[in-house]
Coordinates of C-alpha atoms and ligand atoms in Angstrom, one line a residue:
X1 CA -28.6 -16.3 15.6
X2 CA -26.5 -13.3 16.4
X3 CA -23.4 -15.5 15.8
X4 CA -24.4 -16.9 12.2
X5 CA -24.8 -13.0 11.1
X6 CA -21.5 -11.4 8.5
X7 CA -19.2 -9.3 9.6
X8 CA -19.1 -6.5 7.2
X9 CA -15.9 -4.7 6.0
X10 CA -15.3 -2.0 3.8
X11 CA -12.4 0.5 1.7
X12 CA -12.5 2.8 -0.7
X13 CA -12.1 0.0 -3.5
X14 CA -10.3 -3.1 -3.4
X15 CA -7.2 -2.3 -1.4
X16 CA -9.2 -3.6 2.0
X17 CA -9.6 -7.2 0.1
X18 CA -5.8 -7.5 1.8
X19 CA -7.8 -7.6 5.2
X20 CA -10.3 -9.5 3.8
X21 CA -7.6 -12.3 2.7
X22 CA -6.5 -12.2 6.5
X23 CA -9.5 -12.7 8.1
X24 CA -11.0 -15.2 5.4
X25 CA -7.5 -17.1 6.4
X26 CA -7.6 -16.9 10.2
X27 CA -11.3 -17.6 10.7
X28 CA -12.9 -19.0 7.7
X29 CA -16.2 -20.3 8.6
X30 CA -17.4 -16.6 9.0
X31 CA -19.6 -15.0 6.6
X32 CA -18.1 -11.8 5.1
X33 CA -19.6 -8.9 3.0
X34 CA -17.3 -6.5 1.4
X35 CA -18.2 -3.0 0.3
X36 CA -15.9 -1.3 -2.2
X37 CA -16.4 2.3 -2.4
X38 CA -15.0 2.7 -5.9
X39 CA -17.3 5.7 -6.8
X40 CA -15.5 7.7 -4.3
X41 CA -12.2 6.4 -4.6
X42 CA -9.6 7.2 -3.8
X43 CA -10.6 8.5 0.2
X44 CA -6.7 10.1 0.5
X45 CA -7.5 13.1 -1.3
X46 CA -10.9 13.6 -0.2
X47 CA -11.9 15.8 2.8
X48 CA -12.4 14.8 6.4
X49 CA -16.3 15.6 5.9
X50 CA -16.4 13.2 2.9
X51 CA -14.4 10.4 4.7
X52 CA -16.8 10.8 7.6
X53 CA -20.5 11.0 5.7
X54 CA -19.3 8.1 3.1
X55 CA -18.0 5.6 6.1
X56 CA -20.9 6.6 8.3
X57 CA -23.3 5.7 5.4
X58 CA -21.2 2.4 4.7
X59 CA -21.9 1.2 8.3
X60 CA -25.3 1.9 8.0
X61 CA -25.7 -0.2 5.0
X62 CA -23.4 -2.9 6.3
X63 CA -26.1 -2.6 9.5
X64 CA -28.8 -3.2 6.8
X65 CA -27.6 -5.9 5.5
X66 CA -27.6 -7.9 8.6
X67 CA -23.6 -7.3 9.9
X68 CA -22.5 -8.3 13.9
X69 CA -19.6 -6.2 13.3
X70 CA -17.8 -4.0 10.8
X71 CA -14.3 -4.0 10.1
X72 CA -13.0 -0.4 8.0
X73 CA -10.1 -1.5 6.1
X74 CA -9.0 1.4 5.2
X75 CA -6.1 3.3 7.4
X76 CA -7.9 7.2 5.9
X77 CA -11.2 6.3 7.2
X78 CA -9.9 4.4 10.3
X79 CA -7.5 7.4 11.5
X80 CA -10.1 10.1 10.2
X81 CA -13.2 8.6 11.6
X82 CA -12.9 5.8 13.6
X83 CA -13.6 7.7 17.0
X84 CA -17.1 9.2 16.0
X85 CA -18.5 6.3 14.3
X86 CA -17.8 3.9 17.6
X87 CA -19.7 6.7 19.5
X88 CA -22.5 6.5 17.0
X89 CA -23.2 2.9 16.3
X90 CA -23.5 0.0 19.3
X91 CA -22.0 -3.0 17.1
X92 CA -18.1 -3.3 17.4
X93 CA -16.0 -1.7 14.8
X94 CA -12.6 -2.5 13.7
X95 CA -10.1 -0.3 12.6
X96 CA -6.4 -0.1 10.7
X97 CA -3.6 2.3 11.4
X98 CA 0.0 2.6 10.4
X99 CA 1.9 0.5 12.7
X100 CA 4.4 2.7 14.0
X101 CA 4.7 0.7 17.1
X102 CA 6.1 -2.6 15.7
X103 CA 8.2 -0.9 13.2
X104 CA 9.6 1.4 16.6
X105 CA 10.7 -1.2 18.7
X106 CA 12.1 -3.3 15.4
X107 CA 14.2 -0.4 14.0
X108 CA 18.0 -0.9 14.6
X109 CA 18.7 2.3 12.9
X110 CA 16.1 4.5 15.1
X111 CA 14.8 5.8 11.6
X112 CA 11.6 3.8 10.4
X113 CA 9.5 5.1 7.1
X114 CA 5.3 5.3 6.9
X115 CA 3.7 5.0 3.3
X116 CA 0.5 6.3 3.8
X117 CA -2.1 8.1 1.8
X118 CA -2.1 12.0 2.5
X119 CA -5.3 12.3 4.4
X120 CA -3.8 9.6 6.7
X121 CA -0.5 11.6 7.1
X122 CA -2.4 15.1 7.5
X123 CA -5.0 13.2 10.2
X124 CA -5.1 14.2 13.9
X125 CA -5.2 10.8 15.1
X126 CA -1.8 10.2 13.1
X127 CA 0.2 12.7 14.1
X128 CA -0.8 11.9 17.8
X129 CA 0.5 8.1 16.8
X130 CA 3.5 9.6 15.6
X131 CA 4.3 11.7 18.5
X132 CA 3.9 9.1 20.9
X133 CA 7.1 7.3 19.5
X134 CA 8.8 10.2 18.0
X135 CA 11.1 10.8 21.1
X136 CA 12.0 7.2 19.8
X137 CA 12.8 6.7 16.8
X138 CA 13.3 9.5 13.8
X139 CA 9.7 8.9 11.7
X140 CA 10.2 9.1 8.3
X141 CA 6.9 9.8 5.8
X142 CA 6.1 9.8 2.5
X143 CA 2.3 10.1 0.7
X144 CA 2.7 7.4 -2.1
X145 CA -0.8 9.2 -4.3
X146 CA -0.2 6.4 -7.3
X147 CA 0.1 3.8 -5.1
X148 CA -4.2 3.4 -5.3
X149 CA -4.3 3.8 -8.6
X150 CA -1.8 1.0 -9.6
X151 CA -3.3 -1.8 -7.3
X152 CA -7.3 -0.6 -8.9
X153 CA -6.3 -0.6 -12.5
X154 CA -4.1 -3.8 -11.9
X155 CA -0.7 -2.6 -13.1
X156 CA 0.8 -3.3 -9.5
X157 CA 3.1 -6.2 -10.6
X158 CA 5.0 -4.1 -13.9
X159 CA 7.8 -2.2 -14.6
X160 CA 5.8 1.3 -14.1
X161 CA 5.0 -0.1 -10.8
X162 CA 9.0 -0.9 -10.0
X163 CA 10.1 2.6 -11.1
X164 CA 7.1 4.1 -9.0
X165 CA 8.0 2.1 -6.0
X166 CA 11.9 3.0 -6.8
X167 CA 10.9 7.2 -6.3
X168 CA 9.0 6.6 -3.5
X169 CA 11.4 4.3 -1.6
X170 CA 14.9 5.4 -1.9
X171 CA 14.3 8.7 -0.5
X172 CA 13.4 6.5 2.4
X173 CA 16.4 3.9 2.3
X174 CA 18.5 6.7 1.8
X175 CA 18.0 8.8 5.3
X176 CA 18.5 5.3 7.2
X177 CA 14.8 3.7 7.3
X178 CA 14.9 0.1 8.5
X179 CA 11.9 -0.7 8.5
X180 CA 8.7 0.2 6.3
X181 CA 5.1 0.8 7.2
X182 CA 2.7 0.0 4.8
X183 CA 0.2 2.3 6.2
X184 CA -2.7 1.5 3.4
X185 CA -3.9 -1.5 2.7
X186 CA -3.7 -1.2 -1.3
X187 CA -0.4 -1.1 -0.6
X188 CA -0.3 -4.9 0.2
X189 CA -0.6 -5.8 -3.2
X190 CA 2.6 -3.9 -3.9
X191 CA 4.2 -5.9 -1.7
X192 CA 6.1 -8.0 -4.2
X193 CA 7.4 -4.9 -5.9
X194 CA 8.3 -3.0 -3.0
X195 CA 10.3 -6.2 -1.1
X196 CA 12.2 -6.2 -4.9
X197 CA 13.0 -2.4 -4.2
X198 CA 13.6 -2.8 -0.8
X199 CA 15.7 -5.7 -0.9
X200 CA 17.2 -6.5 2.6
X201 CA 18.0 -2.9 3.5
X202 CA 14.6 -2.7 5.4
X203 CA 11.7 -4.5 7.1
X204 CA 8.2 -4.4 5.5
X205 CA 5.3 -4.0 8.1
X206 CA 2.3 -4.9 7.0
X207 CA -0.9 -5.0 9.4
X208 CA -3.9 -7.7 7.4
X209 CA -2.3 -10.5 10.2
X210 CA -2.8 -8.3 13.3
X211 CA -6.1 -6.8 12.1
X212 CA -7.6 -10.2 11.6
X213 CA -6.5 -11.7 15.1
X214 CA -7.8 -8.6 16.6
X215 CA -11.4 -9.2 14.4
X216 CA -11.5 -13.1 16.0
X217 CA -10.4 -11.6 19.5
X218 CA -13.4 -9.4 19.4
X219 CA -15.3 -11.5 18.3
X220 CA -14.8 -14.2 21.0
X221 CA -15.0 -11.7 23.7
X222 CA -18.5 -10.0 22.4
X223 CA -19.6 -14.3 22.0
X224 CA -20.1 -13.4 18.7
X225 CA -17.9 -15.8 16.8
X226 CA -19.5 -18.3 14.3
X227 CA -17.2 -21.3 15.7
X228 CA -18.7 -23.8 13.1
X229 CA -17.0 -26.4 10.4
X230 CA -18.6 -25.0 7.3
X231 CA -16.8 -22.4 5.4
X232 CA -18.6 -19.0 5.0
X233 CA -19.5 -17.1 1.9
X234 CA -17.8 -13.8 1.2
X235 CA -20.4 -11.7 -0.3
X236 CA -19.0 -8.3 -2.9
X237 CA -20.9 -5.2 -3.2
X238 CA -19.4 -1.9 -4.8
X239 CA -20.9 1.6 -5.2
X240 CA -19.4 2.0 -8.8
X241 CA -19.6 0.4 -12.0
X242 CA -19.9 -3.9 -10.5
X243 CA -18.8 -4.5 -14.2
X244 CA -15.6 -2.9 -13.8
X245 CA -15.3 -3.5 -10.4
X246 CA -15.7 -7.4 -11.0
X247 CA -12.6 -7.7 -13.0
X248 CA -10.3 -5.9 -10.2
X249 CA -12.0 -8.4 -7.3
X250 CA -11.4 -11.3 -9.3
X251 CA -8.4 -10.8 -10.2
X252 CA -6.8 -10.3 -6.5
X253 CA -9.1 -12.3 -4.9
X254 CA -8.1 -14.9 -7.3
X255 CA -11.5 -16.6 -7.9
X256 CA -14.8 -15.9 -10.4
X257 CA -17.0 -13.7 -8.2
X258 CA -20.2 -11.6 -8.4
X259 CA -20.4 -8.5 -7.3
X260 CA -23.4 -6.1 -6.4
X261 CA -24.2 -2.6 -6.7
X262 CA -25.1 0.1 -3.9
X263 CA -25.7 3.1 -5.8
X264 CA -27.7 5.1 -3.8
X265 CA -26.7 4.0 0.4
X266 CA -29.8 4.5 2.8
X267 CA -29.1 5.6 5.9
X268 CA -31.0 3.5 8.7
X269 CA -31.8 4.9 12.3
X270 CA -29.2 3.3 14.6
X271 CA -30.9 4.6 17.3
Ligands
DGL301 N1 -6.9 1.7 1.2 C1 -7.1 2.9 1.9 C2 -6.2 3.1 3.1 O1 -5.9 2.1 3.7 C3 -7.4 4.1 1.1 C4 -6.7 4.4 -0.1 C5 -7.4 5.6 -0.9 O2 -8.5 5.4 -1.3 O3 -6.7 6.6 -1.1 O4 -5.8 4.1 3.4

């Protein structure tokens, strides 16, 4: 019973449906429900407090709706409030960071570069990432606060998007970065543009594959994995407008979808 149950995972909008891809790709008979927080994105320039109360309510609703385990696809909530919410709620819970530690041991030129959102950069839990590989390598960072805003409205794959992506990377390229983090998982759907930036001065790190073999290895080891032939059903619900919403889902996740709305979350007793 426990094992038919959807995992739920969530983001501030539809940056997170990277993750989703990854995991629909690595185990696909699972049943997925994706929350897209749109009516309080973007999370990067949001306080810690809001971060907190909006992924704590998420979970809760996820909980609701029947989830074995939630996944936040989101680095801002993952850094910011990734520690509380596993003390708080018994079912596992999945996280995404920047990956400074494959882009550390990659780098040739001891200099690798982290594109994150600024509530990411300013988090505790980052800069205690960042110092544990600092006597390393030289970490570069840069807050990239279009980056969202391109990849919800759509206009990732343009010529705004190139020049965007040009300001943000060179600084990097130029001080000797090797390899780059992308250290949001909106930024995924830039990925096009910023390898045509990029070119083959550095290495792009991107975390969906590693966060979706971690989601099947915890699933095996709680015995909570589905395991069957049929393919599951990914289910989308958003907390903002499902008609606007619809067209951004579609259009990445490259099928006709539904999506529902979660206006007002109720918080459930987890205890
Ligand atoms: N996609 C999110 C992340 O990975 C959040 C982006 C935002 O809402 O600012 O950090």
């Amino acid at each position: 019973m426990q094992r038919q149950k959807p995992i739920g995972i969530f983001d501030s909008g539809v940056g997170g449906l990277s993750i989703v891809s990854a995991i629909k790709r690595m185990i696909p008979d699972e049943n997925l429900i994706y929350f897209a927080d749109t009516e309080f994105s973007p999370y990067g320039n949001k306080s810690k407090e809001i971060i907190n109360q909006r992924s704590e309510d998420i979970i809760n609703f996820l909980i609701n709706q029947g989830c074995k385990m939630v996944v936040m696809a989101c680095n801002t909530a993952t850094v910011n409030s990734i520690s509380r919410l596993r003390s708080k709620f018994s079912i596992p819970i999945v996280g995404v960071e920047p990956a400074i530690k494959p882009a550390a041991l990659n780098s040739k030129t001891g200099t690798i570069g982290i594109l994150a959102t600024q509530q990411t950069l300013e988090s505790e839990s980052f800069h205690l990432l960042k110092s544990k590989y600092s006597q390393q390598v030289n970490i570069e960072t840069k807050t990239c606060p279009k980056f969202v805003s391109l990849v919800e409205n759509l206009n990732h794959n343009n010529e705004q998007a190139v020049k965007i992506t040009e300001q943000y990377i060179h600084p990097l390229l130029s001080k000797g970065c090797d390899q780059i983090v992308l250290g949001c998982t909106h930024f995924s759907f830039l990925n096009v543009v910023i390898k045509s930036v990029v070119g083959d001065k550095a290495n792009i790190i991107d975390t969906a594959i590693p966060v979706a073999m971690e989601v099947k290895r915890r699933l095996q080891s709680h015995n909570m994995d589905k395991s069957e032939s049929v393919i599951g059903t990914v289910e989308f619900w958003t907390s903002g407008d499902s008609t606007k919403v619809i067209k951004s889902i579609s259009k990445l996740w490259e099928q006709d979808i539904k999506v529902f709305e979660a206006k007002n979350l109720t918080p459930v007793s987890t205890n």
